Tab-separated table of C-alpha atoms in Angstrom:
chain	number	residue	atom	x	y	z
H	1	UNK	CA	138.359	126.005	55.209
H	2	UNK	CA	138.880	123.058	57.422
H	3	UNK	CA	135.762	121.955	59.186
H	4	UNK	CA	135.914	122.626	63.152
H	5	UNK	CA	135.150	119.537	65.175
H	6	UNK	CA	132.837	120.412	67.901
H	7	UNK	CA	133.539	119.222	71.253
H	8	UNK	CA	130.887	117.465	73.484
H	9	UNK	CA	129.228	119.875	75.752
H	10	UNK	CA	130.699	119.068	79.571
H	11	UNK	CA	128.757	117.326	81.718
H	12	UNK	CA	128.363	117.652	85.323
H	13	UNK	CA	129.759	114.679	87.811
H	14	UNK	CA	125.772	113.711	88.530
H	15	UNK	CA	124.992	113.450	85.025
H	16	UNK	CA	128.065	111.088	84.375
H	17	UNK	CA	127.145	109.268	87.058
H	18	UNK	CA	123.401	108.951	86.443
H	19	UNK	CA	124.744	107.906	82.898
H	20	UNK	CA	126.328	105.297	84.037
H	21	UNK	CA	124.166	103.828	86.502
H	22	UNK	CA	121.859	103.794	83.819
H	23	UNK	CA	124.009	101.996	81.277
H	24	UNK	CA	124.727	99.261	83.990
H	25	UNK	CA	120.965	98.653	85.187
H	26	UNK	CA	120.466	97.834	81.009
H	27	UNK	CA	123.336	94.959	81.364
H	28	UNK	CA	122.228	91.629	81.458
H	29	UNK	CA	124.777	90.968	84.408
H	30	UNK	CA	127.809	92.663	85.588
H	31	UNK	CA	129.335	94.380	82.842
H	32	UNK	CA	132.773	95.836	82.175
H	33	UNK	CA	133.665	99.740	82.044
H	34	UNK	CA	134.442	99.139	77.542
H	35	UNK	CA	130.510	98.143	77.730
H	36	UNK	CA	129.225	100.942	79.829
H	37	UNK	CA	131.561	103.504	77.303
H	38	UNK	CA	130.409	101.441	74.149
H	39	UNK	CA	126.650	101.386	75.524
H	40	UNK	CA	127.498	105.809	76.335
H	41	UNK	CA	127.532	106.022	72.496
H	42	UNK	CA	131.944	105.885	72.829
H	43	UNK	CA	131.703	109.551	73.927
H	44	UNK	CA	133.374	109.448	77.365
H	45	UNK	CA	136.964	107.846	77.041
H	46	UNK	CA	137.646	104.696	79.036
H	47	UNK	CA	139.267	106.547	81.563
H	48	UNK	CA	136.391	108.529	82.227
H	49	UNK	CA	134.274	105.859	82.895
H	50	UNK	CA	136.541	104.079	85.348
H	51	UNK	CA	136.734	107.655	86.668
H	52	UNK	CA	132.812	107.709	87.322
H	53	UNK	CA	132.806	103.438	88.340
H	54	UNK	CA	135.528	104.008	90.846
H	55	UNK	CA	133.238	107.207	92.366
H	56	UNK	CA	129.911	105.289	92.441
H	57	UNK	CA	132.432	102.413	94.526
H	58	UNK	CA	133.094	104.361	97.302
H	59	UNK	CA	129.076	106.161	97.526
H	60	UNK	CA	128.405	102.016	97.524
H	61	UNK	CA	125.903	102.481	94.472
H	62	UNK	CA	128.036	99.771	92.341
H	63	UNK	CA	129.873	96.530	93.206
H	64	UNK	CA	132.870	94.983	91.447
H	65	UNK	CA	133.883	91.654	91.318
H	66	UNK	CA	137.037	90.589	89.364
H	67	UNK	CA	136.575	89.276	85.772
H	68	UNK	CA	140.140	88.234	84.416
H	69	UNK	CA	142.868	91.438	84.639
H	70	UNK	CA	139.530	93.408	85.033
H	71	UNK	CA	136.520	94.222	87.441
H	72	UNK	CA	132.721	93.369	85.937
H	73	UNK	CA	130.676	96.207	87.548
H	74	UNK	CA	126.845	95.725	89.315
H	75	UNK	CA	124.722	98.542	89.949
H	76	UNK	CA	124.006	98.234	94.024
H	77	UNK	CA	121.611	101.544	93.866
H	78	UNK	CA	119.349	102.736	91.918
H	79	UNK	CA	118.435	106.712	91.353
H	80	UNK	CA	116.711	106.860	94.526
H	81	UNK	CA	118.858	104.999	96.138
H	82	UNK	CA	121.747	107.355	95.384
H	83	UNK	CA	119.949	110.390	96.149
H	84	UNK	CA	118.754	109.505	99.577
H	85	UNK	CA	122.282	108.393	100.379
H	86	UNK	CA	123.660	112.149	98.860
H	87	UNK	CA	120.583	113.698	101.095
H	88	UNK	CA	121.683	111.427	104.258
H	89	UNK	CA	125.552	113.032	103.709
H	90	UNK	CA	124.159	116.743	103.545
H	91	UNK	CA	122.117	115.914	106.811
H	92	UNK	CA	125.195	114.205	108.293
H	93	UNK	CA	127.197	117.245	107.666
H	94	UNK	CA	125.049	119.703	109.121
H	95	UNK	CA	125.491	120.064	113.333
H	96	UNK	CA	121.632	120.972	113.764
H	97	UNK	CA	120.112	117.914	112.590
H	98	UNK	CA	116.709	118.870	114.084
H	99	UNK	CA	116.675	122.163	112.474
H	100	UNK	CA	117.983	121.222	109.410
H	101	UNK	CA	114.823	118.787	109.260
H	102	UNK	CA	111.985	120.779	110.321
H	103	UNK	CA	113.162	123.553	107.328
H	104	UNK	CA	113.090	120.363	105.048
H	105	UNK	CA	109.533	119.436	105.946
H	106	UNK	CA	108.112	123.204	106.328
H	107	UNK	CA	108.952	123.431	102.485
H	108	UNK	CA	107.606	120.196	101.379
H	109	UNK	CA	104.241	120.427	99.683
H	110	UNK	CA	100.929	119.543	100.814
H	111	UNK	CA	101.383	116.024	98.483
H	112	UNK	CA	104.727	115.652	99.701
H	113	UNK	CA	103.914	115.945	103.062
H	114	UNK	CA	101.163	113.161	103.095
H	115	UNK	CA	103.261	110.844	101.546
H	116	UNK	CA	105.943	111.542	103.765
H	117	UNK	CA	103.779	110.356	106.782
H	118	UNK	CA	102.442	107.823	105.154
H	119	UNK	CA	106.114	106.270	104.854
H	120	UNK	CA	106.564	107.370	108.520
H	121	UNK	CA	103.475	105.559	110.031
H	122	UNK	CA	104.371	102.296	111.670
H	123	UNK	CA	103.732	99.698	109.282
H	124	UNK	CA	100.448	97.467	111.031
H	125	UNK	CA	100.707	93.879	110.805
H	126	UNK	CA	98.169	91.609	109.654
H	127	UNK	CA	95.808	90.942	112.704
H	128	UNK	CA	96.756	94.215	114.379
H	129	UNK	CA	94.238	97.249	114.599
């Protein structure tokens, strides 16, 4: 009998994506889409990764810049980054901003919470009280 080659499990567009904004905060400098595949382990084909590259583009979490008949990619977010900008779409999409909100803090927890208005509180400047 003929040994079955098992396929790669499939993994969500988030996961790619985290993948590869992973791979390309590792790089040294911009890096091209054959070194984020080879630095994936080679399991995502080229095309994928473009794929993925191309999507982060238009969310504005990577940068291009030409490099010979290719682009050199630049990670312009990092994880946070991307998923306050995927939280700031859901909240954009919704007509009821305010009540869309106020359900989001009501289910924060109590540590949560705090730190939440500790990033709301005006920042003081030095000399002020």
């Amino acid at each position: 009998m003929g040994e079955q080659r098992q396929r790669p499990r499939r993994r969500g567009q988030g996961e790619l994506e985290a993948l590869v904004l992973s791979a390309l905060r590792e790089a040294d400098g911009p890096a091209t889409a054959g070194w984020v595949q080879e630095r994936l382990g080679g399991d995502l084909a080229y095309t994928t990764v473009i794929t993925i590259l191309t999507r982060l583009l238009a969310k504005g979490a990577v940068t291009r810049e030409r490099a010979g008949r290719s682009f050199a990619w630049t990670c312009a977010l990092d994880q946070a980054g991307l998923a306050a900008r995927r939280m700031r779409k859901v909240l954009d999409s919704e007509s009821d901003r305010e009540a869309v909100l106020a359900s989001f803090v009501t289910g924060l927890g109590p540590d949560d919470e705090r730190l939440l208005r500790e990033l709301l509180r005006p920042a003081r400047h030095d000399g002020e009280d």
